[in-house]
Short mmCIF file of C-alpha atoms and ligand atoms in Angstrom, two decimals:
data_model
loop_
_atom_site.label_atom_id
_atom_site.label_comp_id
_atom_site.label_asym_id
_atom_site.label_seq_id
_atom_site.Cartn_x
_atom_site.Cartn_y
_atom_site.Cartn_z
CA MET A 1 -31.18 -59.70 2.02
CA ALA A 2 -27.78 -58.81 0.59
CA THR A 3 -27.17 -58.97 -3.15
CA PHE A 4 -25.02 -61.92 -4.16
CA PHE A 5 -23.20 -61.81 -7.46
CA GLU A 6 -23.82 -65.11 -9.19
CA GLU A 7 -20.28 -65.64 -10.46
CA GLU A 8 -17.09 -65.59 -8.45
CA SER A 9 -14.81 -62.73 -9.42
CA HIS A 10 -11.81 -63.31 -11.64
CA THR A 11 -8.59 -61.56 -12.45
CA PHE A 12 -6.56 -61.25 -15.67
CA SER A 13 -4.28 -64.23 -15.07
CA GLU A 14 -7.32 -66.50 -15.16
CA TYR A 15 -8.03 -65.75 -18.81
CA LEU A 16 -6.44 -66.33 -22.20
CA LEU A 17 -7.28 -65.22 -25.73
CA VAL A 18 -8.11 -67.84 -28.34
CA PRO A 19 -6.68 -66.79 -31.73
CA GLY A 20 -8.98 -65.91 -34.60
CA TYR A 21 -8.29 -65.76 -38.34
CA SER A 22 -5.40 -63.44 -39.31
CA SER A 23 -5.47 -62.06 -42.83
CA ALA A 24 -2.30 -61.06 -44.70
CA ASP A 25 -2.87 -57.43 -43.53
CA ASN A 26 -2.71 -58.45 -39.90
CA VAL A 27 0.80 -57.25 -39.13
CA ALA A 28 1.84 -55.12 -36.17
CA ALA A 29 2.76 -52.15 -38.39
CA ASN A 30 -0.89 -51.86 -39.50
CA VAL A 31 -2.34 -51.84 -35.97
CA SER A 32 -3.75 -48.61 -34.51
CA LEU A 33 -4.00 -48.26 -30.72
CA LYS A 34 -5.82 -44.92 -30.80
CA THR A 35 -8.55 -44.66 -28.19
CA PRO A 36 -10.93 -42.06 -26.74
CA LEU A 37 -10.00 -40.52 -23.39
CA VAL A 38 -13.20 -38.58 -22.69
CA ARG A 39 -16.93 -38.87 -23.30
CA PHE A 40 -18.43 -38.04 -26.68
CA ALA A 41 -21.84 -38.16 -28.32
CA ARG A 42 -22.67 -40.62 -31.08
CA GLY A 43 -21.38 -39.35 -34.41
CA GLU A 44 -18.96 -36.87 -32.80
CA GLU A 45 -15.20 -37.08 -32.27
CA PRO A 46 -13.90 -37.23 -28.67
CA GLN A 47 -12.26 -34.00 -27.53
CA ILE A 48 -9.12 -35.94 -26.48
CA THR A 49 -7.84 -39.14 -28.10
CA LEU A 50 -4.84 -41.09 -26.82
CA ASN A 51 -2.44 -42.52 -29.38
CA VAL A 52 -1.69 -45.49 -27.11
CA PRO A 53 -4.12 -46.81 -24.47
CA MET A 54 -1.94 -46.12 -21.44
CA VAL A 55 -2.13 -43.57 -18.64
CA SER A 56 0.12 -43.44 -15.60
CA ALA A 57 -1.24 -43.81 -12.08
CA ILE A 58 -1.97 -40.76 -9.94
CA MET A 59 0.81 -41.62 -7.51
CA GLN A 60 3.80 -39.94 -5.89
CA SER A 61 6.06 -42.80 -6.92
CA VAL A 62 4.89 -42.75 -10.55
CA SER A 63 3.63 -39.56 -12.14
CA GLY A 64 6.02 -36.62 -11.97
CA PRO A 65 6.80 -34.24 -14.86
CA LYS A 66 9.63 -36.32 -16.26
CA LEU A 67 7.51 -39.42 -16.65
CA ALA A 68 4.67 -37.29 -18.03
CA VAL A 69 6.89 -36.02 -20.84
CA ALA A 70 8.32 -39.46 -21.62
CA LEU A 71 4.85 -41.02 -21.75
CA ALA A 72 3.35 -38.23 -23.87
CA GLN A 73 6.24 -38.75 -26.30
CA GLN A 74 5.04 -42.34 -26.68
CA GLY A 75 1.40 -41.29 -27.15
CA GLY A 76 0.03 -41.88 -23.62
CA LEU A 77 -0.79 -39.51 -20.79
CA SER A 78 0.22 -39.02 -17.16
CA PHE A 79 -1.91 -37.80 -14.31
CA ILE A 80 0.37 -35.76 -12.05
CA TYR A 81 -0.23 -36.86 -8.46
CA GLY A 82 -2.53 -34.79 -6.31
CA SER A 83 -1.15 -35.83 -2.90
CA GLN A 84 0.99 -32.72 -2.68
CA SER A 85 0.36 -29.01 -2.22
CA ILE A 86 -1.73 -27.25 -4.86
CA ALA A 87 1.24 -25.02 -5.74
CA ASP A 88 3.60 -27.99 -6.20
CA GLU A 89 1.14 -29.94 -8.35
CA ALA A 90 0.45 -26.87 -10.52
CA ALA A 91 4.22 -26.32 -10.89
CA MET A 92 4.62 -29.90 -12.17
CA VAL A 93 1.84 -29.39 -14.70
CA ARG A 94 3.47 -26.15 -15.79
CA GLU A 95 6.81 -27.92 -16.18
CA VAL A 96 5.28 -30.43 -18.59
CA LYS A 97 3.44 -27.77 -20.57
CA SER A 98 6.58 -25.66 -20.92
CA TYR A 99 8.82 -28.60 -21.78
CA LYS A 100 10.94 -28.03 -24.84
CA ALA A 101 11.86 -31.31 -26.52
CA GLY A 102 15.55 -32.01 -26.27
CA PHE A 103 16.15 -29.62 -23.36
CA VAL A 104 16.70 -31.74 -20.27
CA VAL A 105 16.43 -30.37 -16.73
CA SER A 106 19.14 -32.17 -14.76
CA ASP A 107 18.16 -34.53 -11.97
CA SER A 108 21.80 -35.16 -11.01
CA THR A 109 23.19 -31.87 -9.78
CA LEU A 110 26.20 -31.40 -7.50
CA THR A 111 27.67 -28.56 -5.42
CA PRO A 112 31.41 -27.75 -5.63
CA GLU A 113 31.88 -28.87 -2.02
CA MET A 114 30.54 -32.37 -2.58
CA THR A 115 32.98 -35.27 -2.89
CA LEU A 116 33.77 -38.05 -5.32
CA ASP A 117 31.85 -40.31 -2.96
CA ASP A 118 28.73 -38.19 -3.58
CA VAL A 119 29.31 -38.47 -7.34
CA VAL A 120 29.45 -42.27 -7.13
CA GLU A 121 26.33 -42.37 -4.97
CA LEU A 122 24.41 -40.06 -7.36
CA LEU A 123 25.53 -42.10 -10.37
CA GLY A 124 24.21 -45.27 -8.74
CA ARG A 125 20.92 -43.57 -7.89
CA THR A 126 20.14 -41.90 -11.22
CA GLY A 127 22.38 -43.72 -13.68
CA HIS A 128 23.32 -40.36 -15.25
CA SER A 129 27.05 -39.74 -15.65
CA THR A 130 26.84 -36.07 -16.73
CA MET A 131 26.39 -33.98 -13.61
CA PRO A 132 26.23 -30.19 -13.66
CA VAL A 133 27.75 -28.43 -10.66
CA THR A 134 25.80 -25.42 -9.43
CA GLU A 135 26.50 -23.11 -6.49
CA ASP A 136 23.51 -24.35 -4.50
CA GLY A 137 23.23 -27.82 -6.03
CA THR A 138 19.83 -27.10 -7.62
CA PRO A 139 19.06 -27.78 -11.32
CA HIS A 140 18.65 -24.05 -12.02
CA GLY A 141 21.38 -22.68 -9.78
CA ARG A 142 24.44 -20.66 -10.93
CA LEU A 143 26.57 -23.00 -13.05
CA CYS A 144 30.11 -23.64 -11.73
CA GLY A 145 31.17 -26.55 -13.92
CA ILE A 146 30.36 -30.07 -15.04
CA VAL A 147 31.48 -33.52 -13.90
CA THR A 148 31.50 -36.45 -16.31
CA SER A 149 33.12 -39.87 -16.03
CA ARG A 150 36.15 -38.43 -17.85
CA ASP A 151 36.92 -36.12 -14.92
CA TYR A 152 37.86 -38.79 -12.36
CA ARG A 153 39.37 -42.25 -12.03
CA LEU A 154 37.80 -44.37 -9.33
CA SER A 155 40.84 -46.65 -9.07
CA ARG A 156 43.17 -43.71 -8.38
CA ASP A 157 41.31 -40.75 -6.88
CA PRO A 158 40.57 -40.53 -3.14
CA ARG A 159 36.84 -40.68 -2.43
CA ASP A 160 36.91 -37.50 -0.31
CA ARG A 161 38.25 -35.38 -3.18
CA ARG A 162 36.10 -32.25 -3.62
CA VAL A 163 34.05 -31.81 -6.80
CA ARG A 164 35.53 -28.33 -7.35
CA GLU A 165 39.02 -29.90 -7.66
CA PHE A 166 38.20 -32.24 -10.53
CA MET A 167 35.13 -30.79 -12.32
CA THR A 168 35.53 -29.11 -15.71
CA PRO A 169 35.08 -25.47 -14.61
CA PHE A 170 32.66 -23.04 -16.22
CA ASP A 171 35.35 -21.08 -18.11
CA LYS A 172 36.46 -24.26 -19.92
CA LEU A 173 32.92 -25.25 -20.93
CA VAL A 174 31.14 -24.60 -24.22
CA VAL A 175 27.70 -23.28 -23.28
CA ALA A 176 24.79 -21.73 -25.18
CA ASP A 177 22.31 -19.07 -24.08
CA ASP A 178 18.66 -19.75 -23.37
CA ALA A 179 17.47 -18.29 -26.68
CA THR A 180 19.25 -21.11 -28.55
CA SER A 181 17.00 -23.36 -30.65
CA LEU A 182 17.30 -27.14 -30.49
CA LYS A 183 18.69 -27.19 -34.01
CA ALA A 184 21.38 -24.61 -33.17
CA ALA A 185 22.25 -26.51 -29.98
CA ASN A 186 22.63 -29.74 -31.92
CA ASP A 187 24.82 -28.03 -34.55
CA LEU A 188 27.08 -26.75 -31.76
CA ILE A 189 27.28 -30.23 -30.24
CA TRP A 190 28.42 -31.65 -33.56
CA ASP A 191 30.82 -28.79 -34.45
CA LYS A 192 32.54 -28.80 -31.05
CA LYS A 193 32.42 -32.61 -30.61
CA LEU A 194 30.53 -32.35 -27.30
CA ASN A 195 28.48 -34.95 -25.47
CA ALA A 196 26.36 -32.42 -23.60
CA LEU A 197 25.73 -28.71 -24.01
CA PRO A 198 24.61 -26.64 -20.98
CA ILE A 199 22.00 -23.98 -21.75
CA VAL A 200 22.61 -20.99 -19.53
CA GLY A 201 20.41 -17.97 -18.75
CA ALA A 202 21.03 -14.60 -17.11
CA GLY A 203 23.46 -14.67 -14.18
CA ARG A 204 24.94 -17.98 -15.43
CA ARG A 205 21.77 -19.73 -14.26
CA LEU A 206 21.59 -23.30 -15.58
CA VAL A 207 18.43 -23.77 -17.64
CA ALA A 208 18.87 -27.23 -19.17
CA LEU A 209 21.25 -29.61 -20.90
CA VAL A 210 21.11 -30.80 -24.50
CA PHE A 211 22.63 -34.24 -25.08
CA ARG A 212 24.24 -35.62 -28.23
CA LYS A 213 22.74 -39.07 -27.63
CA ASP A 214 19.20 -37.65 -27.62
CA TYR A 215 19.46 -36.10 -31.05
CA ASP A 216 18.09 -39.01 -33.05
CA SER A 217 15.31 -39.81 -30.62
CA HIS A 218 14.01 -36.24 -30.80
CA LYS A 219 13.71 -36.47 -34.54
CA SER A 220 11.18 -39.28 -34.52
CA GLN A 221 8.32 -39.44 -32.08
CA PRO A 222 5.53 -40.48 -34.42
CA ASN A 223 3.01 -41.09 -31.65
CA GLU A 224 3.60 -38.07 -29.45
CA LEU A 225 0.53 -36.60 -27.82
CA LEU A 226 0.45 -32.86 -28.42
CA ASP A 227 -2.02 -30.01 -27.96
CA GLN A 228 -2.74 -27.45 -30.67
CA HIS A 229 0.31 -25.41 -29.58
CA LYS A 230 2.56 -28.48 -29.92
CA ARG A 231 2.94 -28.85 -26.15
CA TYR A 232 2.68 -32.25 -24.48
CA LEU A 233 -0.70 -33.21 -23.05
CA VAL A 234 -0.83 -33.79 -19.31
CA GLY A 235 -3.49 -34.69 -16.76
CA ALA A 236 -3.68 -34.08 -13.02
CA GLY A 237 -5.28 -35.74 -10.02
CA ILE A 238 -7.79 -33.91 -7.83
CA ASN A 239 -9.70 -34.86 -4.68
CA THR A 240 -13.21 -34.25 -3.35
CA ARG A 241 -12.05 -31.88 -0.58
CA ASP A 242 -10.08 -28.95 -1.94
CA TYR A 243 -11.27 -29.05 -5.56
CA ALA A 244 -12.39 -25.43 -5.66
CA GLU A 245 -8.83 -24.13 -5.21
CA ARG A 246 -6.97 -27.07 -6.76
CA VAL A 247 -8.91 -27.25 -10.03
CA SER A 248 -8.54 -23.51 -10.65
CA ALA A 249 -4.78 -23.67 -10.12
CA LEU A 250 -4.42 -26.73 -12.36
CA VAL A 251 -6.51 -25.19 -15.13
CA GLU A 252 -4.41 -22.06 -14.95
CA ALA A 253 -1.22 -24.14 -15.09
CA GLY A 254 -2.46 -25.70 -18.34
CA ALA A 255 -3.70 -29.17 -17.33
CA ASP A 256 -5.53 -30.80 -20.24
CA VAL A 257 -7.70 -33.19 -18.23
CA LEU A 258 -8.36 -34.00 -14.57
CA CYS A 259 -9.22 -37.13 -12.66
CA ILE A 260 -10.75 -37.52 -9.21
CA ASP A 261 -8.37 -39.79 -7.34
CA SER A 262 -10.25 -41.97 -4.91
CA SER A 263 -10.20 -45.59 -3.82
CA GLU A 264 -14.00 -45.70 -3.94
CA GLY A 265 -15.90 -43.52 -6.37
CA TYR A 266 -19.56 -44.44 -5.93
CA SER A 267 -20.16 -41.52 -3.62
CA GLU A 268 -21.96 -38.24 -3.17
CA TRP A 269 -18.55 -36.54 -2.85
CA GLN A 270 -17.64 -37.44 -6.42
CA ARG A 271 -21.02 -36.32 -7.73
CA ARG A 272 -20.59 -32.91 -6.10
CA THR A 273 -17.04 -32.53 -7.39
CA LEU A 274 -18.06 -33.40 -10.96
CA ALA A 275 -21.02 -31.01 -10.77
CA TRP A 276 -18.80 -28.19 -9.51
CA VAL A 277 -16.26 -28.57 -12.32
CA ARG A 278 -18.99 -28.82 -14.96
CA ALA A 279 -20.77 -25.71 -13.62
CA ARG A 280 -17.55 -23.75 -13.54
CA TYR A 281 -15.82 -24.90 -16.74
CA GLY A 282 -18.50 -26.51 -18.92
CA THR A 283 -16.89 -28.95 -21.34
CA SER A 284 -13.66 -26.96 -21.59
CA MET A 285 -12.22 -29.01 -18.72
CA ARG A 286 -12.75 -32.76 -18.70
CA VAL A 287 -12.78 -34.85 -15.51
CA GLY A 288 -12.60 -38.59 -15.00
CA ALA A 289 -13.95 -40.24 -11.86
CA GLY A 290 -13.79 -43.53 -9.97
CA ASN A 291 -13.02 -46.08 -8.86
CA VAL A 292 -15.99 -48.41 -9.22
CA VAL A 293 -16.28 -52.16 -9.74
CA ASP A 294 -19.80 -52.74 -11.01
CA ALA A 295 -22.44 -51.51 -13.45
CA GLU A 296 -24.31 -49.57 -10.75
CA GLY A 297 -21.22 -47.55 -9.85
CA PHE A 298 -20.56 -46.85 -13.54
CA ARG A 299 -24.09 -45.58 -14.17
CA PHE A 300 -23.92 -43.32 -11.16
CA LEU A 301 -20.70 -41.66 -12.33
CA ALA A 302 -21.77 -41.51 -15.98
CA ASP A 303 -25.05 -39.83 -14.94
CA SER A 304 -23.06 -37.49 -12.70
CA GLY A 305 -21.10 -36.24 -15.71
CA ALA A 306 -17.82 -38.16 -15.44
CA ASP A 307 -15.82 -37.87 -18.67
CA PHE A 308 -14.37 -41.33 -18.14
CA VAL A 309 -14.85 -43.92 -15.43
CA LYS A 310 -12.03 -45.75 -13.70
CA VAL A 311 -12.49 -49.38 -12.66
CA GLY A 312 -10.63 -51.22 -9.90
CA ILE A 313 -10.63 -51.60 -6.15
CA GLY A 314 -7.86 -53.42 -4.36
CA GLY A 315 -6.25 -55.07 -7.41
CA GLY A 316 -3.22 -52.76 -7.59
CA SER A 317 0.16 -54.33 -6.86
CA ILE A 318 0.71 -52.22 -3.74
CA CYS A 319 -2.93 -52.28 -2.57
CA ILE A 320 -4.10 -53.95 0.61
CA THR A 321 -7.61 -52.47 0.58
CA ARG A 322 -9.19 -55.88 0.13
CA GLU A 323 -7.31 -57.28 3.09
CA GLN A 324 -7.94 -54.24 5.25
CA LYS A 325 -11.57 -53.55 4.43
CA GLY A 326 -12.91 -56.55 2.55
CA ILE A 327 -14.11 -54.43 -0.38
CA GLY A 328 -13.21 -54.89 -4.04
CA ARG A 329 -13.68 -57.31 -6.87
CA GLY A 330 -11.42 -59.35 -9.18
CA GLN A 331 -10.21 -56.84 -11.76
CA ALA A 332 -11.26 -58.78 -14.85
CA SER A 333 -14.82 -59.41 -13.58
CA ALA A 334 -15.20 -55.78 -12.55
CA LEU A 335 -13.97 -54.59 -15.92
CA ILE A 336 -16.22 -56.91 -17.93
CA ASP A 337 -19.27 -55.83 -15.91
CA VAL A 338 -18.52 -52.12 -16.24
CA CYS A 339 -17.73 -52.31 -19.97
CA ARG A 340 -21.05 -54.02 -20.55
CA ALA A 341 -22.73 -51.16 -18.67
CA ARG A 342 -20.84 -48.61 -20.79
CA ASP A 343 -22.11 -50.22 -24.00
CA GLU A 344 -25.69 -50.32 -22.70
CA TYR A 345 -25.38 -46.70 -21.63
CA PHE A 346 -24.18 -45.77 -25.12
CA ASP A 347 -27.12 -47.62 -26.72
CA GLU A 348 -29.61 -45.92 -24.42
CA THR A 349 -28.27 -42.39 -24.24
CA GLY A 350 -26.05 -42.00 -27.31
CA THR A 351 -23.17 -40.94 -25.04
CA TYR A 352 -20.00 -42.98 -24.93
CA VAL A 353 -18.18 -42.78 -21.59
CA PRO A 354 -14.73 -44.42 -21.87
CA VAL A 355 -13.67 -46.97 -19.27
CA CYS A 356 -10.19 -47.09 -17.74
CA SER A 357 -8.95 -50.34 -16.20
CA ASP A 358 -6.92 -49.24 -13.17
CA GLY A 359 -4.46 -51.54 -11.41
CA GLY A 360 -3.53 -55.19 -11.43
CA ILE A 361 -1.72 -55.31 -14.79
CA VAL A 362 1.38 -57.45 -14.26
CA TYR A 363 2.28 -59.09 -17.57
CA ASP A 364 2.08 -57.43 -20.96
CA TYR A 365 -0.59 -59.89 -22.05
CA HIS A 366 -2.82 -58.56 -19.24
CA MET A 367 -2.94 -55.31 -21.23
CA THR A 368 -4.26 -57.10 -24.31
CA LEU A 369 -6.80 -58.93 -22.17
CA ALA A 370 -7.97 -55.69 -20.54
CA LEU A 371 -8.41 -54.10 -23.96
CA ALA A 372 -10.16 -57.19 -25.34
CA MET A 373 -12.51 -57.21 -22.34
CA GLY A 374 -13.50 -53.67 -23.27
CA ALA A 375 -11.18 -51.21 -21.53
CA ASP A 376 -10.67 -48.06 -23.58
CA PHE A 377 -7.36 -47.51 -21.83
CA MET A 378 -5.41 -48.67 -18.78
CA MET A 379 -3.95 -46.92 -15.77
CA LEU A 380 -0.64 -48.42 -14.67
CA GLY A 381 1.37 -47.83 -11.51
CA ARG A 382 3.88 -50.64 -10.96
CA TYR A 383 4.56 -50.83 -14.70
CA PHE A 384 5.71 -47.19 -14.97
CA ALA A 385 7.39 -47.03 -11.55
CA ARG A 386 10.09 -49.38 -12.92
CA PHE A 387 11.38 -46.94 -15.53
CA ASP A 388 14.19 -44.37 -15.38
CA GLU A 389 11.69 -41.52 -15.66
CA SER A 390 9.61 -42.32 -12.56
CA PRO A 391 10.33 -39.90 -9.72
CA THR A 392 11.77 -42.45 -7.29
CA ASN A 393 15.29 -43.57 -6.45
CA ARG A 394 16.99 -46.45 -8.17
CA VAL A 395 18.62 -48.62 -5.51
CA SER A 396 20.66 -51.79 -5.50
CA VAL A 397 19.02 -54.61 -3.55
CA ASN A 398 20.99 -57.87 -3.29
CA GLY A 399 22.98 -56.86 -6.35
CA GLN A 400 19.90 -56.12 -8.49
CA TYR A 401 18.74 -52.64 -9.44
CA MET A 402 15.28 -51.78 -8.13
CA LYS A 403 13.08 -48.69 -8.08
CA GLU A 404 11.06 -47.70 -5.06
CA TYR A 405 7.28 -47.91 -5.39
CA TRP A 406 4.78 -47.07 -2.68
CA GLY A 407 0.98 -46.96 -2.54
CA GLU A 408 -0.98 -43.76 -2.05
CA GLY A 409 -2.62 -45.41 0.95
CA SER A 410 0.73 -46.33 2.52
CA ALA A 411 2.12 -44.67 5.61
CA ARG A 412 4.73 -43.11 3.32
CA ALA A 413 2.32 -41.31 0.96
CA ARG A 414 -0.30 -40.43 3.58
CA ASN A 415 -2.83 -39.50 0.89
CA TRP A 416 -5.83 -39.35 3.23
CA GLN A 417 -7.99 -37.54 0.67
CA ARG A 418 -7.94 -40.64 -1.56
CA TYR A 419 -9.54 -42.67 1.22
CA ASP A 420 -11.73 -39.90 2.59
CA LEU A 421 -15.28 -40.66 3.65
CA GLY A 422 -16.18 -37.12 4.66
CA GLY A 423 -16.46 -35.78 8.18
CA ASP A 424 -13.82 -33.86 10.11
CA LYS A 425 -11.08 -36.44 9.95
CA LYS A 426 -8.06 -35.25 8.03
CA SER A 427 -5.61 -38.11 8.31
CA LEU A 428 -5.19 -41.68 7.17
CA SER A 429 -7.09 -43.82 9.71
CA PHE A 430 -5.32 -47.02 8.69
CA VAL A 431 -3.00 -47.93 5.85
CA GLU A 432 -4.38 -49.36 2.61
CA GLY A 433 -1.10 -49.71 0.74
CA VAL A 434 2.51 -50.83 1.10
CA ASP A 435 5.99 -49.44 0.43
CA SER A 436 7.97 -51.69 -1.92
CA TYR A 437 10.61 -52.19 -4.62
CA VAL A 438 10.01 -53.10 -8.26
CA PRO A 439 12.69 -54.41 -10.65
CA TYR A 440 14.33 -51.53 -12.55
CA ALA A 441 13.47 -51.69 -16.25
CA GLY A 442 15.51 -48.94 -18.00
CA PRO A 443 14.06 -46.18 -20.21
CA LEU A 444 10.28 -45.86 -20.61
CA LYS A 445 10.49 -45.62 -24.40
CA GLU A 446 12.03 -49.09 -24.78
CA GLY A 447 9.70 -50.64 -22.22
CA VAL A 448 6.53 -49.20 -23.74
CA GLU A 449 7.59 -50.02 -27.30
CA GLY A 450 8.32 -53.62 -26.26
CA SER A 451 5.01 -54.07 -24.43
CA LEU A 452 2.93 -52.52 -27.19
CA LEU A 453 4.61 -54.64 -29.83
CA LYS A 454 3.37 -57.68 -27.91
CA VAL A 455 -0.12 -56.16 -27.64
CA LYS A 456 -0.20 -55.46 -31.39
CA SER A 457 1.10 -58.91 -32.19
CA THR A 458 -1.64 -60.57 -30.13
CA MET A 459 -4.24 -58.30 -31.74
CA CYS A 460 -3.06 -59.58 -35.11
CA ASN A 461 -3.52 -63.16 -33.85
CA CYS A 462 -7.09 -62.20 -33.01
CA GLY A 463 -7.59 -60.72 -36.47
CA ALA A 464 -7.91 -57.14 -35.15
CA LEU A 465 -6.30 -53.98 -36.48
CA ASP A 466 -7.76 -51.56 -33.95
CA LEU A 467 -9.25 -51.64 -30.46
CA PRO A 468 -12.98 -51.69 -31.41
CA GLU A 469 -12.21 -54.61 -33.74
CA LEU A 470 -10.33 -56.41 -30.94
CA ARG A 471 -13.34 -56.08 -28.64
CA GLU A 472 -15.64 -57.40 -31.32
CA LYS A 473 -13.51 -60.34 -32.43
CA ALA A 474 -11.78 -61.40 -29.20
CA LYS A 475 -12.52 -64.93 -28.00
CA ILE A 476 -11.73 -65.13 -24.30
CA THR A 477 -11.50 -68.28 -22.24
CA LEU A 478 -11.13 -68.93 -18.52
CA VAL A 479 -8.20 -71.16 -17.62
CA SER A 480 -7.92 -73.70 -14.83
CA SER A 481 -5.13 -73.39 -12.29
CA THR A 482 -3.53 -76.52 -13.74
CA SER A 483 -3.41 -75.07 -17.23
CA LEU A 484 -1.76 -71.94 -15.79
CA VAL A 485 1.24 -74.12 -14.97
CA GLU A 486 1.24 -75.44 -18.53
CA GLY A 487 1.48 -71.84 -19.82
CA GLY A 488 4.90 -71.08 -18.30
CA ALA A 489 8.19 -72.94 -18.78
CA HIS A 490 7.57 -76.26 -17.05
CA ASP A 491 9.20 -79.63 -16.53
CA VAL A 492 12.58 -78.32 -17.60
CA VAL A 493 15.52 -77.05 -15.54
CA LEU A 494 16.21 -73.45 -16.53
CA LYS A 495 19.88 -72.86 -17.36
CA ASP A 496 19.71 -69.37 -15.87
CA ALA A 497 17.59 -69.15 -12.74
CA ASN A 498 16.94 -65.44 -13.39
CA GLN A 499 15.40 -66.19 -16.78
CA GLN A 500 11.86 -66.57 -15.50
CA VAL A 501 12.09 -63.27 -13.63
CA SER A 502 13.34 -61.43 -16.67
CA ILE A 503 10.66 -62.99 -18.89
CA ASN A 504 7.99 -61.91 -16.42
CA PHE A 505 9.12 -58.33 -16.12
CA ARG A 506 10.15 -57.53 -19.69
P1 LIG B 1 -0.68 -51.23 -10.19
O1 LIG B 1 -1.11 -52.65 -10.09
O2 LIG B 1 -0.56 -50.76 -11.60
O3 LIG B 1 -1.88 -50.39 -9.52
O4 LIG B 1 0.55 -50.96 -9.40
C1 LIG B 1 -1.91 -48.99 -9.48
C2 LIG B 1 -3.21 -48.52 -8.92
O5 LIG B 1 -3.36 -48.93 -7.55
C3 LIG B 1 -4.20 -48.00 -6.87
N1 LIG B 1 -3.49 -47.60 -5.65
C4 LIG B 1 -3.77 -48.09 -4.42
N2 LIG B 1 -4.75 -48.91 -4.00
N3 LIG B 1 -3.88 -48.78 -1.80
C5 LIG B 1 -4.82 -49.24 -2.66
O6 LIG B 1 -5.71 -49.99 -2.25
C6 LIG B 1 -2.88 -47.94 -2.15
O7 LIG B 1 -2.05 -47.55 -1.34
C7 LIG B 1 -2.83 -47.56 -3.52
N4 LIG B 1 -2.01 -46.73 -4.22
C8 LIG B 1 -2.46 -46.77 -5.51
C9 LIG B 1 -4.45 -46.85 -7.80
O8 LIG B 1 -5.75 -47.00 -8.34
C10 LIG B 1 -3.37 -47.02 -8.85
O9 LIG B 1 -3.70 -46.43 -10.07
#
């Protein structure tokens, strides 16, 4: 006879936190969000600790090098997506590890033969008005000049005007060589009254840009997540097929931690992959595994050596696994069950294996709930896809800026390894995800700061100054569908119809 779970499964929106006593010390500035990323033995310190409990999803539309740097600056960590060639993934890891704060690799590059029309299109797509012009249009090509909004007038100039006719040419630019320090670059920017300074290497090759507006933000990154050489920490996704070659390349590129990316992790394939990495690298390379949705799955992965265990099947915003295959579990119920198993495992074995809640976070308060229910940290896809730093295009849809966001199981990503069940098949048999838009939400820094301020504020309401205290003190209640209505603006006519949307997504 099949096993029936006694309770129906629930998701975050069905719960609320009931406030506890807040002492005078319970203010957001006193709250710590530090949390372990990888397993550790009782009495020992974890090898990697996050400064904020957020990691970005292992997805093409989320975790590229730019987002990885922006998130590490805020104290979280990205897992560079594995659904690309080994060489490309390793190159992205290398890019993060070699990132020099303040030196920006342009994502808005032109060629001299492009037109004003192309400039306008690029501006709309990236939102960046400073555009280097290189011979081949690549970010590290030979620099020919720069276009900024001061170089053209949209009301006057014909749209087919060539970039070479109106750009500020190389010989009129102030540039610095690639040995220049950030401090020297900033001094030059101030002395020469520049907005951007191109850093140029041998053969006039463009290396990076340093921007005046970034100066202040580079001075204060109190939470940034750095390794012992002051480089940003970065993770990378792997699969259970080509791990022998992929892991070696990622380790060599400098990845700090790995994660097996799979829709269903309670499998022999994950056990073998974990065993291989452990045999080859010992504890010098840490690997997370998943996804599972119950205690049994957790135990299996913990016993197999997973350094953290990811929870969640079918709850992601772009996921259709539940509809396609009928597998999964409400994210909150899955998380509660697995966190209980983690605590029992710790009591029994003395080893703490952190739990990551993956997918299904929509509102900021869902984060606080996930943490209160026991998650050590959260993996977020939709949330990060909305920011400037995600790798996808910003597009205007019905007059509103959106970012593209697609699932790894969609026809667009074709990440068959994530849905692999062994055998000879090497393609996606059927889709398990969709291709979509999410409302554009500006720079990651502002978004993350805003969300975490809400998390900290709620923690204070619960009388908690750190995550273990939140777990201990949280009082969590299920809500009826009628009281859900009571929780939003109700029985009033909103003056601005967009208000509810902006409340939901801010
Ligand atoms: P959110 O809700 O943060 O979820 O957007 C991100 C997580 O969703 C998972 N993921 C998928 N699941 N089909 C699925 O069933 C897909 O195409 C897909 N793509 C990503 C993944 O766990 C991610 O972290």
